[in-house]
Coordinates of C-alpha atoms and ligand atoms in Angstrom, one line a residue:
M28 CA 48.4 65.9 -16.2
T29 CA 50.9 67.6 -14.1
D30 CA 53.6 69.8 -15.4
S31 CA 56.2 67.1 -14.9
I32 CA 54.8 65.2 -17.8
T33 CA 56.4 66.2 -21.1
T34 CA 56.2 64.9 -24.5
G35 CA 59.5 66.4 -25.4
P36 CA 62.8 64.6 -26.7
L37 CA 64.1 61.8 -24.3
A38 CA 65.8 63.3 -21.4
T39 CA 68.5 60.6 -21.1
G40 CA 71.3 61.9 -19.1
A41 CA 69.3 64.6 -17.5
S42 CA 70.6 65.9 -14.2
T43 CA 69.4 64.1 -11.2
T44 CA 70.6 66.6 -8.6
D45 CA 66.9 68.0 -8.5
P46 CA 65.3 65.0 -6.9
S47 CA 62.2 65.5 -8.7
T48 CA 63.9 65.1 -12.1
T49 CA 64.3 61.6 -13.6
D50 CA 65.8 60.5 -16.8
F51 CA 62.4 59.0 -17.7
D52 CA 58.8 59.0 -16.3
A53 CA 58.6 55.4 -17.1
I54 CA 60.7 52.6 -18.0
V55 CA 59.2 49.5 -19.7
V56 CA 61.2 46.3 -19.5
G57 CA 60.3 43.8 -22.3
A58 CA 59.2 44.5 -25.9
G59 CA 56.6 41.7 -26.5
F60 CA 52.8 42.0 -26.7
A61 CA 53.0 43.6 -23.4
G62 CA 55.8 45.9 -23.5
I63 CA 54.9 47.3 -27.0
Y64 CA 51.3 48.1 -25.9
T65 CA 52.5 49.6 -22.5
L66 CA 54.9 51.8 -24.4
H67 CA 52.3 53.0 -26.7
K68 CA 49.9 53.7 -23.8
L69 CA 52.3 55.6 -21.7
R70 CA 54.1 57.6 -24.5
N71 CA 51.5 58.1 -27.1
E72 CA 48.4 58.5 -24.9
L73 CA 49.6 59.6 -21.6
G74 CA 52.4 61.7 -23.0
L75 CA 55.0 60.4 -20.6
R76 CA 58.8 60.2 -21.4
A77 CA 58.9 56.5 -21.6
R78 CA 61.4 54.1 -23.1
A79 CA 61.3 50.3 -23.4
F80 CA 64.3 47.9 -23.2
D81 CA 64.7 44.3 -24.4
R82 CA 67.6 42.0 -24.4
A83 CA 66.5 40.7 -27.7
G84 CA 67.9 42.1 -31.1
G85 CA 64.3 42.8 -32.1
V86 CA 60.8 43.4 -30.9
G87 CA 58.2 40.6 -30.6
G88 CA 59.2 38.8 -27.3
T89 CA 57.9 35.2 -27.5
W90 CA 57.6 35.6 -31.3
Y91 CA 61.1 36.9 -31.7
W92 CA 62.7 34.1 -29.7
N93 CA 60.6 31.0 -30.5
R94 CA 61.5 30.3 -34.1
Y95 CA 61.6 26.5 -34.0
P96 CA 60.0 24.7 -36.9
G97 CA 56.2 24.5 -36.2
A98 CA 56.0 27.6 -33.9
M99 CA 52.7 29.2 -33.9
S100 CA 50.1 30.5 -31.5
D101 CA 47.5 27.6 -30.7
V102 CA 44.8 30.2 -29.9
E103 CA 42.9 31.1 -33.1
G104 CA 44.6 33.9 -35.0
F105 CA 41.5 36.3 -35.0
V106 CA 41.8 36.8 -31.3
Y107 CA 45.6 36.2 -30.7
R108 CA 46.2 39.9 -31.6
Y109 CA 45.6 43.2 -30.1
S110 CA 42.1 44.8 -30.2
F111 CA 43.1 48.4 -29.5
D112 CA 44.0 49.3 -33.1
K113 CA 40.8 49.0 -35.0
E114 CA 42.4 50.0 -38.2
M115 CA 44.8 47.1 -38.1
L116 CA 42.1 44.7 -37.3
Q117 CA 40.5 45.7 -40.6
E118 CA 43.9 46.1 -42.6
W119 CA 46.2 43.3 -41.3
N120 CA 45.5 40.2 -43.4
W121 CA 45.7 36.5 -42.3
T122 CA 45.3 33.3 -44.4
T123 CA 45.3 30.6 -42.0
K124 CA 43.4 29.6 -38.8
Y125 CA 46.3 30.0 -36.5
T126 CA 49.2 32.5 -36.9
P127 CA 52.6 31.2 -37.5
Q128 CA 55.6 32.7 -35.6
R129 CA 56.9 34.6 -38.6
E130 CA 53.6 36.4 -39.2
L131 CA 53.2 37.1 -35.6
L132 CA 56.6 38.7 -35.5
A133 CA 55.9 40.7 -38.7
Y134 CA 52.6 41.9 -37.1
L135 CA 54.3 43.1 -34.0
E136 CA 56.9 44.8 -36.0
A137 CA 54.2 46.5 -37.9
V138 CA 52.5 47.7 -34.8
V139 CA 55.6 49.1 -33.5
A140 CA 56.3 50.9 -36.8
K141 CA 52.8 52.2 -37.2
H142 CA 52.7 53.8 -33.8
G143 CA 56.2 55.3 -33.9
L144 CA 57.7 53.2 -31.1
G145 CA 60.8 51.9 -32.6
E146 CA 62.9 54.7 -31.6
H147 CA 61.9 54.5 -28.1
I148 CA 62.9 50.8 -27.8
Q149 CA 66.3 50.0 -26.9
L150 CA 67.3 46.6 -28.1
N151 CA 70.1 44.3 -27.2
T152 CA 69.9 45.7 -23.8
G153 CA 69.2 43.5 -20.8
V154 CA 68.0 45.2 -17.7
E155 CA 70.0 43.7 -14.8
S156 CA 68.8 45.8 -11.8
A157 CA 66.1 48.1 -10.6
V158 CA 66.7 49.7 -7.2
F159 CA 64.1 51.9 -5.5
D160 CA 65.2 55.0 -3.6
E161 CA 62.7 55.5 -0.9
S162 CA 64.0 59.1 0.0
R163 CA 63.2 60.3 -3.5
G164 CA 60.5 57.9 -4.8
V165 CA 62.7 57.1 -7.8
W166 CA 63.9 54.0 -9.4
T167 CA 67.3 53.5 -10.7
I168 CA 67.7 50.8 -13.6
G169 CA 71.0 49.3 -14.5
T170 CA 71.6 47.6 -17.8
D171 CA 74.0 45.0 -19.1
T172 CA 75.3 47.7 -21.5
G173 CA 76.6 49.5 -18.4
E174 CA 74.1 52.4 -18.5
T175 CA 71.9 53.5 -15.7
F176 CA 68.6 55.5 -15.9
T177 CA 66.3 56.9 -13.3
T178 CA 62.5 56.7 -13.6
R179 CA 59.4 57.3 -11.6
Y180 CA 57.6 54.2 -12.9
V181 CA 59.0 50.9 -13.9
V182 CA 56.6 48.5 -15.9
T183 CA 57.9 44.9 -16.0
A184 CA 56.6 43.2 -19.2
L185 CA 59.1 40.4 -18.8
G186 CA 57.0 37.6 -20.2
P187 CA 55.4 34.8 -18.2
L188 CA 57.3 32.2 -20.5
S189 CA 60.6 33.8 -21.4
T190 CA 63.2 32.2 -19.2
A191 CA 64.1 28.9 -20.5
N192 CA 64.2 25.7 -18.5
I193 CA 67.2 23.6 -19.6
P194 CA 67.5 20.2 -17.8
D195 CA 70.9 19.5 -16.2
I196 CA 71.8 16.3 -18.1
E197 CA 75.1 14.9 -17.8
G198 CA 77.4 15.3 -20.8
R199 CA 75.7 18.2 -22.5
E200 CA 79.0 19.9 -23.2
R201 CA 80.4 16.8 -25.0
F202 CA 77.8 16.6 -27.7
Q203 CA 79.2 17.3 -31.1
G204 CA 76.1 18.1 -32.8
R205 CA 74.0 21.3 -32.0
I206 CA 72.0 21.6 -28.9
V207 CA 69.2 24.0 -28.8
H208 CA 66.2 25.2 -26.6
T209 CA 63.1 26.0 -28.6
G210 CA 62.9 29.4 -26.9
A211 CA 66.3 30.5 -28.5
W212 CA 66.2 28.9 -31.9
P213 CA 69.0 30.1 -34.1
D214 CA 68.2 31.5 -37.6
D215 CA 71.0 29.3 -39.2
L216 CA 69.7 26.0 -37.9
T217 CA 67.7 23.7 -40.2
I218 CA 66.8 20.2 -39.4
D219 CA 65.9 18.9 -42.9
G220 CA 67.3 15.6 -43.5
K221 CA 69.0 15.4 -40.1
R222 CA 68.8 13.0 -37.1
V223 CA 67.0 15.1 -34.6
G224 CA 66.0 14.3 -30.9
V225 CA 63.5 16.3 -29.0
V226 CA 63.1 16.2 -25.2
G227 CA 59.7 17.4 -24.0
T228 CA 56.2 16.9 -25.3
G229 CA 54.3 20.1 -24.0
S230 CA 52.7 22.6 -26.3
T231 CA 56.1 23.5 -27.8
G232 CA 57.4 19.8 -28.2
T233 CA 54.3 18.5 -29.8
Q234 CA 54.3 21.6 -32.3
F235 CA 57.8 20.7 -33.0
V236 CA 57.2 17.0 -33.5
C237 CA 54.3 17.8 -36.0
A238 CA 56.7 19.9 -38.0
A239 CA 60.0 17.9 -37.7
A240 CA 58.5 14.5 -38.4
K241 CA 58.0 15.6 -42.0
V242 CA 61.5 16.9 -42.7
A243 CA 64.0 15.3 -40.4
E244 CA 65.7 12.0 -41.6
H245 CA 64.8 10.6 -38.1
L246 CA 63.1 12.0 -35.1
T247 CA 63.5 10.6 -31.7
V248 CA 60.9 12.0 -29.2
F249 CA 61.9 11.8 -25.5
Q250 CA 58.7 12.0 -23.7
R251 CA 58.4 12.3 -19.8
S252 CA 54.7 12.7 -19.5
A253 CA 52.3 11.5 -22.1
Q254 CA 50.2 14.4 -23.4
Y255 CA 46.4 15.0 -24.0
C256 CA 46.4 16.5 -27.4
V257 CA 43.4 17.3 -29.6
P258 CA 43.4 18.4 -33.2
S259 CA 43.8 21.9 -33.9
G260 CA 41.9 22.1 -37.2
H261 CA 44.6 24.3 -38.6
G262 CA 44.3 25.1 -42.3
P263 CA 43.7 28.0 -44.7
V264 CA 40.8 30.5 -44.2
T265 CA 38.9 32.0 -47.0
E266 CA 38.6 35.7 -47.8
E267 CA 34.8 35.6 -47.0
Y268 CA 35.6 34.3 -43.4
V269 CA 38.2 37.0 -42.8
A270 CA 35.6 39.6 -43.9
E271 CA 33.0 38.2 -41.7
V272 CA 35.3 38.2 -38.8
R273 CA 36.3 41.9 -39.5
A274 CA 32.7 43.0 -39.7
D275 CA 31.9 41.3 -36.4
Y276 CA 34.9 42.5 -34.4
D277 CA 33.1 44.7 -31.9
R278 CA 31.0 41.8 -30.8
I279 CA 33.9 39.3 -30.9
W280 CA 36.0 41.5 -28.5
D281 CA 33.0 42.1 -26.2
Q282 CA 32.4 38.4 -26.0
V283 CA 36.2 37.6 -25.5
R284 CA 36.5 40.3 -22.7
G285 CA 33.4 38.8 -20.8
S286 CA 34.4 35.2 -21.1
R287 CA 36.7 32.9 -19.0
V288 CA 39.4 31.9 -21.3
A289 CA 39.1 34.7 -23.9
C290 CA 39.6 32.5 -26.8
G291 CA 36.8 33.6 -29.2
F292 CA 34.3 30.8 -28.7
E293 CA 31.1 30.4 -26.6
E294 CA 32.0 28.5 -23.3
S295 CA 29.6 25.7 -22.4
D296 CA 27.4 26.0 -19.3
V297 CA 26.3 22.4 -19.5
P298 CA 27.8 19.9 -17.0
A299 CA 29.1 16.8 -18.7
M300 CA 27.3 14.4 -16.3
S301 CA 24.0 16.2 -16.9
V302 CA 23.7 14.5 -20.3
S303 CA 23.8 10.9 -21.5
E304 CA 27.0 9.1 -22.3
E305 CA 25.9 9.0 -26.0
E306 CA 25.3 12.8 -26.0
R307 CA 28.7 13.3 -24.2
R308 CA 30.4 11.4 -27.0
R309 CA 28.6 13.2 -29.7
V310 CA 29.7 16.6 -28.3
F311 CA 33.3 15.4 -27.9
Q312 CA 33.4 14.2 -31.4
E313 CA 31.9 17.4 -32.7
Y314 CA 34.6 19.5 -30.9
W315 CA 37.3 17.1 -31.9
D316 CA 36.3 17.7 -35.5
K317 CA 36.2 21.5 -35.1
G318 CA 39.6 21.5 -33.4
N319 CA 41.3 23.6 -30.7
G320 CA 42.5 22.6 -27.2
F321 CA 40.7 25.4 -25.2
R322 CA 37.5 24.9 -27.1
F323 CA 37.6 21.2 -26.4
M324 CA 38.2 21.8 -22.6
F325 CA 35.9 24.8 -22.1
G326 CA 33.4 24.5 -25.1
T327 CA 32.3 20.9 -24.8
F328 CA 31.1 21.1 -21.1
S329 CA 31.3 23.5 -18.3
D330 CA 33.0 21.4 -15.7
I331 CA 35.9 19.5 -17.6
A332 CA 38.4 21.4 -15.6
T333 CA 36.6 21.0 -12.2
D334 CA 34.6 17.8 -11.9
P335 CA 36.7 14.6 -11.8
A336 CA 34.0 12.6 -13.5
A337 CA 33.6 15.1 -16.4
N338 CA 37.3 15.2 -16.7
E339 CA 37.7 11.4 -16.9
A340 CA 34.9 11.5 -19.6
A341 CA 37.0 13.9 -21.7
A342 CA 40.3 12.1 -20.9
E343 CA 38.9 8.7 -22.0
F344 CA 37.5 10.2 -25.2
I345 CA 41.1 11.4 -26.1
R346 CA 42.7 8.1 -25.0
S347 CA 40.3 6.2 -27.3
K348 CA 41.4 8.4 -30.2
I349 CA 45.0 7.6 -29.5
R350 CA 44.2 3.9 -29.5
E351 CA 42.4 4.5 -32.8
I352 CA 45.1 6.5 -34.5
V353 CA 48.4 4.9 -33.3
K354 CA 49.0 1.7 -35.2
D355 CA 51.7 0.2 -32.8
P356 CA 50.0 -1.0 -29.6
E357 CA 53.2 -0.4 -27.6
T358 CA 53.7 3.1 -29.0
A359 CA 50.0 3.8 -28.4
R360 CA 50.4 2.6 -24.7
K361 CA 53.3 4.8 -24.1
L362 CA 51.5 7.9 -25.7
T363 CA 48.4 7.3 -23.7
P364 CA 48.2 9.6 -20.5
T365 CA 46.4 8.2 -17.4
D366 CA 46.6 11.2 -15.2
L367 CA 43.9 14.0 -15.1
Y368 CA 43.3 16.1 -18.1
A369 CA 44.3 19.3 -16.3
K370 CA 47.3 21.1 -17.9
R371 CA 47.0 24.0 -20.4
P372 CA 45.1 22.4 -23.2
I373 CA 46.9 21.9 -26.2
C374 CA 46.2 21.1 -29.9
N375 CA 48.0 20.3 -33.1
P376 CA 47.2 19.3 -36.7
D377 CA 48.2 15.7 -36.4
Y378 CA 50.3 14.9 -33.3
Y379 CA 49.6 11.2 -32.7
E380 CA 49.5 10.4 -36.4
N381 CA 53.2 11.3 -36.6
F382 CA 54.0 8.1 -34.5
N383 CA 52.9 6.0 -37.4
R384 CA 55.7 7.3 -39.6
P385 CA 58.7 5.0 -40.0
N386 CA 61.1 7.9 -39.2
V387 CA 59.7 8.6 -35.7
T388 CA 60.6 6.8 -32.6
L389 CA 59.2 7.3 -29.1
V390 CA 61.3 6.9 -26.1
S391 CA 59.4 7.1 -22.6
V392 CA 61.9 8.6 -20.3
K393 CA 59.9 7.6 -17.4
E394 CA 60.3 3.9 -18.3
N395 CA 63.8 4.4 -19.7
P396 CA 65.4 7.4 -18.6
I397 CA 68.0 9.5 -20.2
R398 CA 71.4 8.5 -18.8
E399 CA 73.7 10.8 -20.4
I400 CA 74.4 13.0 -23.4
T401 CA 77.3 11.5 -25.5
P402 CA 79.3 13.2 -28.2
R403 CA 77.2 11.4 -30.8
G404 CA 73.8 11.6 -29.1
V405 CA 71.7 10.6 -26.1
R406 CA 72.2 7.2 -24.2
T407 CA 69.3 5.9 -22.3
E408 CA 69.2 3.6 -19.4
D409 CA 68.7 0.5 -21.6
G410 CA 72.2 1.2 -23.0
V411 CA 71.0 2.3 -26.4
E412 CA 72.8 5.4 -27.9
H413 CA 70.4 7.4 -29.9
E414 CA 72.6 9.0 -32.6
L415 CA 71.6 12.7 -33.3
D416 CA 72.8 15.6 -35.3
V417 CA 70.5 18.1 -33.4
L418 CA 69.2 17.8 -29.8
V419 CA 66.2 20.1 -29.1
F420 CA 65.2 20.8 -25.6
A421 CA 61.4 21.7 -25.7
T422 CA 61.5 21.6 -21.9
G423 CA 59.5 24.8 -21.3
F424 CA 60.2 27.9 -19.0
D425 CA 60.6 28.9 -15.6
A426 CA 57.3 30.5 -15.8
V427 CA 55.9 33.7 -14.3
D428 CA 58.5 34.7 -11.7
G429 CA 61.5 33.1 -13.6
S430 CA 62.5 36.3 -15.4
Y431 CA 62.1 38.4 -12.2
K432 CA 64.4 36.1 -10.3
R433 CA 67.1 36.8 -12.9
M434 CA 67.1 40.4 -12.0
D435 CA 68.4 42.3 -9.1
I436 CA 65.1 44.1 -8.1
R437 CA 65.2 46.0 -4.7
G438 CA 62.1 47.7 -3.2
R439 CA 61.7 49.3 0.2
G440 CA 64.3 48.7 2.7
G441 CA 66.5 47.0 0.0
V442 CA 64.6 43.9 0.1
T443 CA 65.0 41.9 -3.2
I444 CA 62.1 40.5 -5.1
R445 CA 63.8 37.0 -4.6
E446 CA 63.5 37.5 -0.8
H447 CA 60.0 39.0 -1.0
W448 CA 58.8 35.9 -3.1
E449 CA 60.9 33.3 -1.0
D450 CA 57.5 31.4 -0.4
G451 CA 56.4 31.7 -4.1
P452 CA 55.6 34.7 -6.2
T453 CA 52.6 36.9 -5.3
G454 CA 50.9 40.0 -6.8
Y455 CA 47.9 42.1 -6.0
L456 CA 45.6 41.7 -9.0
G457 CA 48.7 40.3 -10.9
V458 CA 50.1 43.9 -11.4
A459 CA 51.8 45.0 -8.3
T460 CA 53.5 43.8 -5.1
N461 CA 53.8 45.2 -1.6
G462 CA 57.2 46.8 -0.9
F463 CA 57.8 47.7 -4.5
P464 CA 56.0 51.0 -5.1
N465 CA 55.6 52.3 -8.7
L466 CA 56.7 48.8 -10.2
F467 CA 53.8 47.5 -12.3
M468 CA 53.9 44.0 -13.7
V469 CA 52.1 43.0 -16.8
L470 CA 51.2 39.3 -16.4
G471 CA 52.8 39.2 -12.9
P472 CA 51.8 36.5 -10.4
N473 CA 48.1 35.8 -10.2
S474 CA 47.0 37.3 -13.4
A475 CA 44.0 35.8 -15.2
F476 CA 44.5 32.5 -16.8
S477 CA 43.3 33.0 -20.4
N478 CA 44.4 33.8 -24.0
L479 CA 47.0 36.2 -23.1
P480 CA 46.7 39.3 -25.6
P481 CA 43.4 40.2 -24.2
G482 CA 44.6 39.7 -20.7
I483 CA 47.7 41.9 -21.5
E484 CA 45.5 44.6 -22.9
T485 CA 43.3 44.5 -19.8
Q486 CA 46.2 45.0 -17.4
V487 CA 48.1 47.5 -19.6
E488 CA 45.0 49.8 -20.0
W489 CA 44.3 49.5 -16.1
I490 CA 47.9 50.2 -15.2
A491 CA 47.9 53.2 -17.5
G492 CA 44.7 54.4 -15.8
L493 CA 46.3 54.1 -12.3
I494 CA 49.4 56.0 -13.5
R495 CA 47.2 58.7 -15.1
T496 CA 45.3 59.1 -11.8
A497 CA 48.5 59.2 -9.8
E498 CA 50.0 61.9 -12.1
E499 CA 46.7 63.9 -12.1
N500 CA 46.5 64.0 -8.3
G501 CA 50.2 64.3 -7.7
T502 CA 50.3 61.0 -5.7
T503 CA 53.1 59.5 -7.6
V504 CA 54.2 56.8 -5.1
V505 CA 51.8 54.0 -5.6
E506 CA 52.1 50.7 -3.7
A507 CA 49.9 47.8 -3.3
T508 CA 49.2 47.1 0.5
A509 CA 50.1 43.8 2.0
S510 CA 46.6 43.0 3.2
A511 CA 45.2 43.5 -0.2
E512 CA 47.8 41.4 -1.7
D513 CA 47.3 38.7 0.9
A514 CA 43.5 38.7 0.2
W515 CA 44.2 38.4 -3.6
T516 CA 46.6 35.6 -3.1
E517 CA 44.0 33.7 -0.8
T518 CA 41.3 34.3 -3.5
C519 CA 43.5 32.8 -6.2
R520 CA 44.4 29.9 -4.0
E521 CA 40.7 29.1 -3.4
L522 CA 39.9 29.4 -7.1
A523 CA 42.7 27.2 -8.1
A524 CA 41.8 24.6 -5.4
Y525 CA 38.2 24.5 -7.0
T526 CA 39.8 23.3 -10.3
L527 CA 41.6 20.1 -11.0
F528 CA 44.6 22.0 -12.4
P529 CA 46.7 21.9 -9.1
K530 CA 46.5 18.1 -8.9
V531 CA 48.7 17.7 -12.0
A532 CA 52.4 18.8 -12.2
S533 CA 52.9 21.5 -14.7
W534 CA 54.5 24.9 -15.2
I535 CA 51.3 26.6 -14.3
F536 CA 52.1 26.0 -10.5
G537 CA 56.0 25.9 -11.0
A538 CA 56.1 22.2 -10.8
N539 CA 58.4 21.8 -13.8
I540 CA 61.4 23.5 -12.3
P541 CA 63.4 21.3 -9.9
G542 CA 63.4 22.9 -6.5
K543 CA 60.8 25.5 -7.3
K544 CA 58.0 25.9 -4.7
N545 CA 54.7 24.8 -6.0
T546 CA 52.4 27.8 -5.8
V547 CA 49.4 29.3 -7.4
M548 CA 50.4 31.7 -9.9
F549 CA 47.2 32.5 -11.8
Y550 CA 43.6 33.7 -11.1
F551 CA 41.3 30.9 -12.3
A552 CA 37.9 32.6 -12.4
G553 CA 38.4 33.9 -16.0
L554 CA 39.0 37.2 -17.8
G555 CA 35.5 38.5 -17.5
S556 CA 35.5 38.2 -13.8
Y557 CA 39.0 39.6 -13.5
R558 CA 38.0 42.6 -15.4
A559 CA 35.0 43.2 -13.3
K560 CA 37.3 43.1 -10.3
L561 CA 39.7 45.5 -11.8
S562 CA 36.9 47.9 -12.5
E563 CA 35.6 47.7 -8.8
V564 CA 39.0 48.3 -7.5
A565 CA 39.4 51.4 -9.8
E566 CA 36.0 52.7 -9.0
A567 CA 36.7 52.4 -5.3
G568 CA 39.6 54.8 -5.7
Y569 CA 42.2 52.0 -6.3
E570 CA 41.3 50.1 -3.3
G571 CA 44.2 48.2 -1.9
F572 CA 46.7 50.7 -3.1
D573 CA 48.4 53.4 -1.2
L574 CA 48.7 56.6 -3.2
Q575 CA 51.0 59.1 -1.8
A576 CA 52.9 62.2 -2.9
S577 CA 56.5 61.6 -3.9
P578 CA 58.9 62.4 -0.9
S579 CA 60.7 64.9 -3.1
L580 CA 57.5 66.8 -3.6
T581 CA 56.3 66.6 0.0
P582 CA 57.0 69.9 2.0
A583 CA 59.7 69.4 4.8
Ligands
LIG30 P1 57.2 38.0 -24.0 O1 56.6 37.9 -25.4 O2 57.7 36.7 -23.5 O3 58.1 39.3 -24.0 C1 58.9 39.5 -22.9 C2 60.2 40.2 -23.4 O4 60.9 40.7 -22.2 C3 61.1 39.2 -24.1 O5 61.4 39.7 -25.4 C4 62.4 39.2 -23.2 O6 63.7 39.3 -24.0 C5 62.2 40.5 -22.4 N1 62.9 40.5 -21.2 C6 62.6 39.8 -20.1 N2 63.6 40.0 -19.1 C7 64.3 41.1 -19.6 C8 65.3 41.9 -19.0 N3 65.7 41.7 -17.8 N4 65.8 42.9 -19.6 C9 65.4 43.2 -20.9 N5 64.5 42.4 -21.5 C10 64.0 41.4 -20.8 N6 49.8 32.5 -25.1 C11 48.6 32.5 -25.6 O7 47.7 33.1 -25.1 N7 48.2 31.7 -26.7 C12 49.0 31.1 -27.4 O8 48.7 30.4 -28.3 C13 50.5 30.9 -27.0 N8 51.3 30.3 -27.6 C14 52.6 30.3 -27.3 C15 53.6 29.6 -27.9 C16 54.9 29.6 -27.5 C17 56.0 28.9 -28.1 C18 55.2 30.3 -26.3 C19 56.7 30.4 -25.7 C20 54.4 31.1 -25.6 C21 53.0 31.1 -26.2 N9 52.1 31.8 -25.5 C22 50.7 31.8 -25.8 C23 52.4 32.9 -24.3 C24 53.0 34.1 -24.9 O9 54.2 34.3 -24.2 C25 52.1 35.2 -24.7 O10 50.9 35.0 -25.5 C26 52.7 36.6 -25.1 O11 53.4 36.5 -26.2 C27 53.4 37.2 -23.9 O12 53.9 38.6 -24.2 P2 54.8 39.4 -23.2 O13 55.1 40.6 -23.8 O14 54.1 39.4 -21.9 O15 56.0 38.5 -23.0
LIG31 P1 55.9 22.8 -21.0 O1 54.4 22.7 -21.2 O2 56.3 23.0 -19.7 O3 56.4 21.4 -21.4 C1 57.8 20.9 -21.3 C2 58.0 19.5 -21.6 O4 59.3 19.1 -21.3 C3 57.1 18.6 -20.8 O5 56.7 17.6 -21.7 C4 57.9 18.2 -19.8 O6 57.7 17.0 -19.2 C5 59.3 18.1 -20.5 N1 60.4 18.1 -19.5 C6 60.7 19.2 -18.8 N2 61.9 18.8 -18.2 C7 62.3 17.6 -18.6 C8 63.3 16.8 -18.3 N3 64.2 17.2 -17.3 N4 63.5 15.6 -18.9 C9 62.5 15.3 -19.7 N5 61.4 16.1 -20.1 C10 61.3 17.2 -19.4 O7 56.6 23.9 -22.0 P2 56.2 24.3 -23.4 O8 57.3 25.2 -24.0 O9 55.7 23.1 -24.3 O10 54.8 25.1 -23.2 C11 54.9 26.2 -22.2 C12 53.8 27.1 -22.7 O11 54.2 27.9 -23.7 C13 52.5 26.6 -23.3 O12 51.5 26.3 -22.3 C14 52.1 27.6 -24.2 O13 51.4 28.6 -23.6 C15 53.3 28.1 -24.8 P3 56.5 16.8 -18.0 O14 55.2 17.2 -18.6 O15 56.9 18.0 -17.0 O16 56.7 15.6 -17.5

């Protein structure tokens, strides 16, 4: 470490007349899974003067904001957590297969408290701008509280799914009930005994349906695309199970880190068409009974996401289940997807069963579009006014680059990130982008498509290693080269094209946002191979990065 690294008190307001002096060594934007771990790494392990900012009133990111009924992770809880704190793996208890929002929030708050991070996280503070001064190699950060801070490094941990997509439906302002987006659910809102409408049947909307159907007086589900949904197998776990997992954690994390989707199960290497139809059905049934969306897509057979015939076999199995479960044939027809099974796989305890309840109505907005929101509810094209007390938008997010486009980020030559990403967001290894030195992204464009906490840990550890190297060598201006970024983008395009995912419109490619350019935003070869690539790059002296001395430290 160089002399410039101190572990002393925060230097906010320090003089910046000496160009090598900055208020912070590092500023982290966001305090979810990614921001919390980044702050811990940079402050507690590297000893940097670092502070995190979040516009939220608390830490937790996704799990602070998404408080809608039914909110939970749909990756099993034992791997939807950090692996870095071995003590917490042994001490933090869990009682159900999947972790509900409240528990995830409590867990992240406990991580912050345990590692003494709270006083270094400035909440209720949105970062509005980040401007790079080439002459000094320094970033200036501006907040919505009117403060400015200088820093050498900026780590953006803005969240790939943190900027809400709210459809522009006429009459929104006239509605006399409550309108909410699931990603900003207010604490004072309950839906018990109310007439509730929900627009959207993605991962969030289907979770909401499963919870709301049981408590609302009436639930109207406005569905655009029918959804492939498999059972989650959610339920209590025994103390013996928890003890077994704890005893086996070293192996579990090794397996997760070397796998494709990092969800804690063995992925299949058997192609679906290599076995008989009877065997395929047996395997699908076994995994249907076990539960979990990722397990069904990647555990049954190796090529559900890549081979059209394998995909159709899995899709048809799910369709047959919908026909079996849903009693009203017209409702079953509307609920049955006909396109490829190639969105992020989702699961729920009893999604389709809810449509047998007398208090649940399904409206297919492809067949019968929403015409307007009225003071009393939602009017559809057929003239029916669906009367509602609460209208819920489970309409997803402007994914990956959405939160970047809201900020005024200016790199070399004053170029904004919006200009830089005009043709769609890109990122070298998902962590950096050319023209924006010392700006490191966690889950930036073209990061690995996987269970995200292990992906986040991978990137945070790698970014911290890169910053450590830069500090040790005095090469504190670090920039991804354009050619390395282009090559990575091309790799990601080729890998995506090998899968069926780009053939279906979803947030994974930006297709859910009107006017957003459809681009590849993830690396589809899996976490194991992504980690191998990161190691290779680091071992080759951070190939694809320019590491230079700060201009202020370079002799004239
Ligand atoms: P986030 O948790 O989104 O945190 C980002 C933070 O940055 C937010 O608090 C935000 O307020 C803050 N921020 C953004 N911009 C600014 C700014 N300009 N200034 C200040 N603060 C800013 N992933 C899985 O792998 N498995 C799951 O089962 C799963 N379930 C999910 C369920 C839901 C309902 C949602 C919405 C997401 C789910 N995800 C899941 C994805 C989830 O977002 C990630 O797993 C993970 O929580 C991301 O952590 P993060 O820290 O990167 O981002
Ligand atoms: P998703 O997966 O983007 O789902 C959003 C849903 O909202 C989906 O059913 C959309 O239909 C629907 N939608 C979006 N806009 C509209 C309009 N204008 N009218 C009607 N319906 C609309 O978001 P989620 O929050 O469920 O999940 C995102 C990720 O977060 C998820 O993968 C987890 O990781 C957690 P569409 O399918 O586009 O036709």
